[in-house]
Short mmCIF file of C-alpha atoms in Angstrom, two decimals:
data_model
loop_
_atom_site.label_atom_id
_atom_site.label_comp_id
_atom_site.label_asym_id
_atom_site.label_seq_id
_atom_site.Cartn_x
_atom_site.Cartn_y
_atom_site.Cartn_z
CA MET A 143 -9.20 34.28 -2.54
CA THR A 144 -12.16 35.54 -0.23
CA PRO A 145 -11.26 38.66 1.55
CA ARG A 146 -10.37 37.80 5.09
CA ARG A 147 -9.30 39.78 8.36
CA ALA A 148 -6.28 39.39 10.56
CA ALA A 149 -4.84 41.47 13.46
CA VAL A 150 -2.03 41.70 15.88
CA LEU A 151 -3.31 41.98 19.70
CA GLY A 152 -1.48 43.41 22.66
CA HIS A 153 -1.44 46.13 25.14
CA PRO A 154 0.20 48.32 24.30
CA VAL A 155 0.31 47.55 20.53
CA ALA A 156 0.64 50.92 18.58
CA HIS A 157 4.35 50.30 17.99
CA SER A 158 3.98 46.85 16.38
CA LEU A 159 5.45 46.60 12.91
CA SER A 160 3.13 43.53 12.07
CA PRO A 161 0.68 45.50 10.12
CA VAL A 162 3.66 46.71 7.94
CA LEU A 163 4.78 43.01 7.42
CA HIS A 164 1.59 41.54 6.73
CA SER A 165 0.05 44.34 4.70
CA ALA A 166 3.32 44.25 2.48
CA ALA A 167 2.60 40.49 1.86
CA TYR A 168 -0.87 40.82 0.81
CA ARG A 169 -0.02 43.52 -1.70
CA ALA A 170 2.72 41.38 -3.06
CA LEU A 171 0.59 38.16 -3.24
CA GLY A 172 -2.31 40.00 -4.67
CA LEU A 173 -4.57 39.35 -1.75
CA ASP A 174 -7.17 42.14 -2.60
CA GLY A 175 -9.50 42.96 0.44
CA TRP A 176 -7.20 41.12 2.98
CA GLU A 177 -6.90 43.52 5.90
CA TYR A 178 -4.24 43.39 8.92
CA THR A 179 -4.47 45.71 11.85
CA ALA A 180 -3.39 46.57 15.34
CA VAL A 181 -5.93 46.10 18.17
CA ASP A 182 -5.20 47.04 21.75
CA VAL A 183 -6.38 44.21 23.70
CA THR A 184 -5.73 43.47 27.59
CA GLU A 185 -5.56 40.19 29.23
CA GLU A 186 -8.95 40.86 30.60
CA GLN A 187 -10.46 41.52 27.24
CA LEU A 188 -8.80 38.75 25.35
CA GLY A 189 -11.64 36.07 26.05
CA GLY A 190 -14.18 38.27 24.82
CA PHE A 191 -12.43 39.43 21.71
CA VAL A 192 -11.71 35.85 20.85
CA GLU A 193 -15.40 34.82 21.57
CA GLY A 194 -16.55 37.58 19.02
CA LEU A 195 -14.27 36.44 15.92
CA ASP A 196 -16.45 35.33 12.98
CA GLU A 197 -15.79 33.42 9.75
CA SER A 198 -13.90 36.51 8.20
CA TRP A 199 -11.05 36.09 10.42
CA ALA A 200 -7.90 34.25 9.27
CA GLY A 201 -5.83 34.64 12.39
CA LEU A 202 -4.48 36.52 14.99
CA SER A 203 -0.68 37.52 16.07
CA LEU A 204 -0.03 37.94 19.76
CA THR A 205 2.21 40.05 21.68
CA MET A 206 3.07 39.66 25.39
CA PRO A 207 1.47 38.99 27.66
CA LEU A 208 -1.19 37.43 25.73
CA LYS A 209 1.04 34.69 24.39
CA GLN A 210 0.34 32.77 27.58
CA VAL A 211 -3.08 33.98 28.41
CA VAL A 212 -4.46 32.54 24.98
CA LEU A 213 -3.62 29.14 25.74
CA ASP A 214 -6.87 28.45 27.88
CA LEU A 215 -8.93 29.86 25.00
CA LEU A 216 -7.71 27.43 22.27
CA ASP A 217 -9.27 24.32 20.93
CA HIS A 218 -5.64 22.80 19.87
CA VAL A 219 -2.24 23.91 20.65
CA GLU A 220 0.35 22.74 18.17
CA PRO A 221 3.09 20.74 19.82
CA LEU A 222 5.99 23.26 19.65
CA ALA A 223 3.86 25.93 21.14
CA GLY A 224 2.86 23.61 23.90
CA VAL A 225 6.30 22.64 24.95
CA VAL A 226 7.52 26.29 24.71
CA GLY A 227 4.46 27.35 26.70
CA ALA A 228 3.81 30.53 24.38
CA VAL A 229 1.40 31.05 21.57
CA ASN A 230 2.08 33.92 19.22
CA THR A 231 -0.24 32.85 16.30
CA VAL A 232 -3.88 31.78 16.45
CA LEU A 233 -5.32 30.44 13.18
CA LEU A 234 -9.18 30.16 12.68
CA GLN A 235 -10.18 26.86 10.73
CA PRO A 236 -13.68 26.56 9.74
CA THR A 237 -15.25 23.25 10.71
CA GLY A 238 -18.57 21.84 10.07
CA SER A 239 -20.00 22.98 13.48
CA GLY A 240 -18.25 26.47 13.29
CA ARG A 241 -14.56 27.00 13.68
CA THR A 242 -11.50 25.69 15.59
CA LEU A 243 -8.90 27.83 17.18
CA VAL A 244 -5.39 26.51 16.68
CA GLY A 245 -2.52 27.97 18.43
CA ALA A 246 1.12 27.98 17.04
CA ASN A 247 4.32 29.32 17.61
CA THR A 248 6.35 31.15 15.05
CA ASP A 249 8.92 32.93 17.09
CA VAL A 250 11.04 29.60 17.04
CA HIS A 251 10.92 29.73 13.24
CA GLY A 252 12.09 33.48 13.25
CA LEU A 253 14.91 32.74 15.67
CA VAL A 254 16.21 29.85 13.83
CA ALA A 255 16.09 31.49 10.62
CA ALA A 256 17.48 34.80 11.93
CA LEU A 257 20.36 32.95 13.45
CA ARG A 258 21.10 30.90 10.33
CA GLU A 259 21.71 34.24 8.59
CA GLY A 260 24.41 34.86 10.90
CA LEU A 261 25.82 31.33 11.12
CA GLY A 262 25.55 30.68 7.44
CA SER A 263 23.41 28.10 5.99
CA GLY A 264 23.84 25.31 3.53
CA PRO A 265 25.30 21.93 3.39
CA GLY A 266 28.36 23.22 5.49
CA GLU A 267 26.49 24.70 8.09
CA ARG A 268 28.08 23.94 11.42
CA PRO A 269 25.82 23.07 14.61
CA VAL A 270 25.82 25.40 17.58
CA GLY A 271 28.19 24.02 20.18
CA SER A 272 27.69 26.60 22.84
CA ALA A 273 25.20 29.35 23.46
CA LEU A 274 24.38 32.00 26.01
CA VAL A 275 20.76 33.38 26.62
CA LEU A 276 20.32 36.75 28.38
CA GLY A 277 17.01 36.97 30.09
CA ALA A 278 14.23 34.33 31.11
CA GLY A 279 10.88 35.47 29.77
CA ALA A 280 8.84 34.02 27.04
CA THR A 281 11.17 34.90 24.27
CA ALA A 282 13.75 33.04 26.08
CA ALA A 283 11.72 29.92 25.94
CA SER A 284 11.54 30.21 22.33
CA THR A 285 14.99 30.75 22.13
CA LEU A 286 15.91 27.47 23.86
CA ALA A 287 13.79 25.71 21.44
CA ALA A 288 15.63 27.28 18.55
CA LEU A 289 18.92 26.54 20.03
CA ALA A 290 18.11 22.98 20.43
CA GLU A 291 17.10 22.70 16.59
CA LEU A 292 20.48 24.30 15.83
CA GLY A 293 22.22 21.85 17.75
CA CYS A 294 22.87 23.22 21.37
CA ALA A 295 20.82 21.66 24.05
CA SER A 296 22.63 22.85 26.98
CA PRO A 297 23.03 26.61 26.76
CA THR A 298 23.81 28.98 29.76
CA VAL A 299 21.06 31.30 30.62
CA LEU A 300 21.88 34.54 32.59
CA VAL A 301 19.17 36.03 34.39
CA ARG A 302 18.63 39.19 36.76
CA SER A 303 16.79 36.89 39.39
CA LEU A 304 16.95 33.08 39.77
CA ALA A 305 13.68 33.36 41.53
CA ARG A 306 11.82 34.21 38.29
CA THR A 307 13.07 31.33 36.23
CA GLY A 308 10.35 28.82 37.17
CA GLY A 309 8.35 29.12 34.01
CA LEU A 310 11.54 28.91 31.92
CA GLN A 311 12.76 25.95 33.79
CA ARG A 312 9.59 24.15 33.34
CA ALA A 313 9.52 24.77 29.69
CA ALA A 314 13.06 23.77 29.22
CA HIS A 315 11.96 20.40 31.02
CA ARG A 316 9.11 20.00 28.40
CA MET A 317 11.62 20.52 25.66
CA GLY A 318 14.07 18.01 27.03
CA VAL A 319 16.91 20.63 26.98
CA THR A 320 19.22 21.24 29.88
CA PRO A 321 20.25 24.88 30.30
CA ARG A 322 22.38 26.18 33.07
CA PHE A 323 21.04 29.32 35.08
CA GLU A 324 23.43 31.86 36.47
CA ILE A 325 22.95 35.39 37.73
CA LEU A 326 23.57 37.91 34.93
CA ASP A 327 26.99 39.38 35.25
CA PRO A 328 27.62 42.11 32.46
CA ALA A 329 31.31 41.13 32.38
CA SER A 330 30.81 37.60 32.26
CA PRO A 331 33.77 36.02 30.10
CA LEU A 332 31.04 33.57 28.34
CA VAL A 333 29.85 36.47 26.27
CA ALA A 334 32.95 36.42 24.16
CA GLN A 335 33.47 32.87 24.26
CA VAL A 336 30.39 31.02 22.88
CA ASP A 337 29.28 30.30 19.32
CA VAL A 338 25.83 32.20 19.98
CA VAL A 339 24.52 34.86 22.18
CA VAL A 340 20.84 35.68 22.21
CA SER A 341 19.69 38.70 24.12
CA THR A 342 16.00 38.67 24.92
CA LEU A 343 16.22 41.43 27.52
CA PRO A 344 13.98 44.49 27.09
CA SER A 345 15.28 47.74 25.37
CA ARG A 346 18.45 49.18 26.96
CA ALA A 347 18.52 46.45 29.72
CA ALA A 348 21.56 44.85 27.84
CA ASP A 349 23.52 48.19 27.81
CA PRO A 350 25.62 47.07 30.95
CA VAL A 351 26.92 44.30 28.82
CA ALA A 352 27.69 46.45 26.09
CA ASP A 353 29.61 48.78 28.47
CA ALA A 354 31.57 45.86 29.83
CA LEU A 355 32.29 44.28 26.45
CA ALA A 356 33.64 47.70 25.21
CA GLY A 357 35.87 48.09 28.34
CA GLN A 358 37.27 44.49 27.76
CA ALA A 359 37.88 45.27 24.20
CA ALA A 360 40.10 48.44 25.20
CA ALA A 361 41.93 46.28 27.53
CA GLY A 362 42.89 44.11 24.81
CA ALA A 363 40.68 41.10 25.70
CA ALA A 364 39.66 38.35 22.99
CA ALA A 365 37.09 39.74 20.55
CA PRO A 366 33.64 37.72 20.51
CA ARG A 367 33.92 34.83 18.27
CA GLY A 368 30.38 34.13 17.94
CA VAL A 369 27.09 35.51 16.45
CA LEU A 370 24.86 38.02 18.50
CA LEU A 371 21.13 38.35 18.01
CA ASP A 372 19.62 40.81 19.99
CA VAL A 373 15.84 40.47 19.70
CA VAL A 374 15.30 44.52 20.44
CA TYR A 375 15.32 46.46 17.23
CA ASP A 376 14.50 50.01 18.62
CA PRO A 377 16.64 51.78 18.93
CA ARG A 378 18.65 50.23 16.02
CA PRO A 379 21.18 49.31 16.35
CA THR A 380 21.03 48.60 20.20
CA ALA A 381 24.18 49.49 22.18
CA LEU A 382 25.10 45.68 22.60
CA SER A 383 24.90 44.99 18.87
CA ARG A 384 27.09 48.15 17.98
CA THR A 385 29.65 47.29 20.46
CA TRP A 386 29.52 43.61 19.35
CA SER A 387 30.02 44.56 15.82
CA GLN A 388 32.80 47.14 16.53
CA ALA A 389 34.67 44.25 18.38
CA GLY A 390 34.74 42.11 15.23
CA GLY A 391 31.68 39.91 16.10
CA THR A 392 28.85 38.99 13.65
CA VAL A 393 25.51 40.60 14.48
CA VAL A 394 22.02 39.83 13.43
CA GLY A 395 19.58 42.51 14.06
CA GLY A 396 16.28 41.55 15.99
CA GLU A 397 14.23 42.83 12.94
CA ARG A 398 15.38 39.64 11.01
CA MET A 399 13.62 37.46 13.66
CA LEU A 400 10.55 39.77 13.56
CA LEU A 401 10.61 39.26 9.63
CA HIS A 402 10.79 35.66 9.75
CA GLN A 403 8.25 34.94 12.31
CA ALA A 404 5.93 37.13 10.54
CA ALA A 405 6.66 35.46 7.17
CA GLU A 406 5.71 32.05 8.79
CA GLN A 407 2.54 33.74 10.03
CA VAL A 408 1.50 34.73 6.61
CA ARG A 409 2.26 31.17 5.23
CA LEU A 410 -0.06 29.68 7.94
CA MET A 411 -2.81 32.20 7.51
CA THR A 412 -2.91 32.50 3.77
CA GLY A 413 -1.53 29.09 2.55
CA GLN A 414 0.89 30.85 0.42
CA VAL A 415 4.65 31.11 0.59
CA ALA A 416 5.49 34.55 2.09
CA PRO A 417 7.07 37.30 -0.24
CA LEU A 418 10.10 37.68 1.94
CA ALA A 419 11.88 40.25 -0.09
CA ALA A 420 8.78 42.38 -0.27
CA MET A 421 8.16 42.22 3.55
CA ALA A 422 11.85 42.99 4.19
CA GLU A 423 11.74 46.20 2.00
CA ALA A 424 8.39 47.34 3.83
CA LEU A 425 10.14 46.61 7.23
CA GLU A 426 13.33 48.55 6.38
CA ALA A 427 11.43 51.35 5.21
CA ALA A 428 9.41 51.61 8.42
CA LEU A 429 12.54 51.13 10.64
CA LEU A 430 14.64 53.77 8.84
CA PRO A 431 13.28 56.78 11.10
CA SER A 432 14.63 54.75 14.14
CA VAL A 433 18.06 54.65 12.31
CA THR A 434 17.98 58.11 11.82
CA ARG A 435 17.14 58.89 15.49
CA SER A 436 19.88 56.63 16.86
#
């Protein structure tokens, strides 16, 4: 296979673990000469960077805020990415007149696969009847799509400001899902009552929820009965994940979403099934220092 280039773009992007995951996949697949790097690109620089891509490029991974900015630069947006309103993957496909830029979203795939690890998959897999989403950003939109795929089209979304939910409400309308929006109350009893909780909040922003959950546990309140996925993976475990586990709930680390969405990107960019085990091993090795720090 002809050597190709790929990269993750963002600002900042030095912290990204995508190079670890994709490079491990290339080695395991024997893709000699394939290269995956991290490139610091701002919103203002994105158009120029994309315009300069040549035939050596296989694709791009995008972090926020580029997932939405890139939409106007693409020739085609896959339906899922369109309804979610966020593209985290750009594929460069050669055409007779040059190249076509295709936008895709693998975050939904990553969320579904990670949650299935916690829920249990197979013929007896139960649909998600109730769910709670913390936060209203781009990852929350992908989360709504993932929950709908798992059977829950009417989750509750807890946000710090209802005035900042317009984008998520529009995405929900495009998906045909009907979430209920409420102001985030760290002590909300729903946290311990639903089948699935997904926190899309930034690092440490969910700590008040963890504190409230610990207080409820100390007071003899009912333990969480559902699966928690905290998309944050540094520090690992997060305060919310640690408290959830101590209370007896099932936790899926955010690194599992990262792994599965990257595996789908590898499949789309290379045309080969991603070597999940090799990628997971490389990811665990890269994350070990953060576990030691915590």
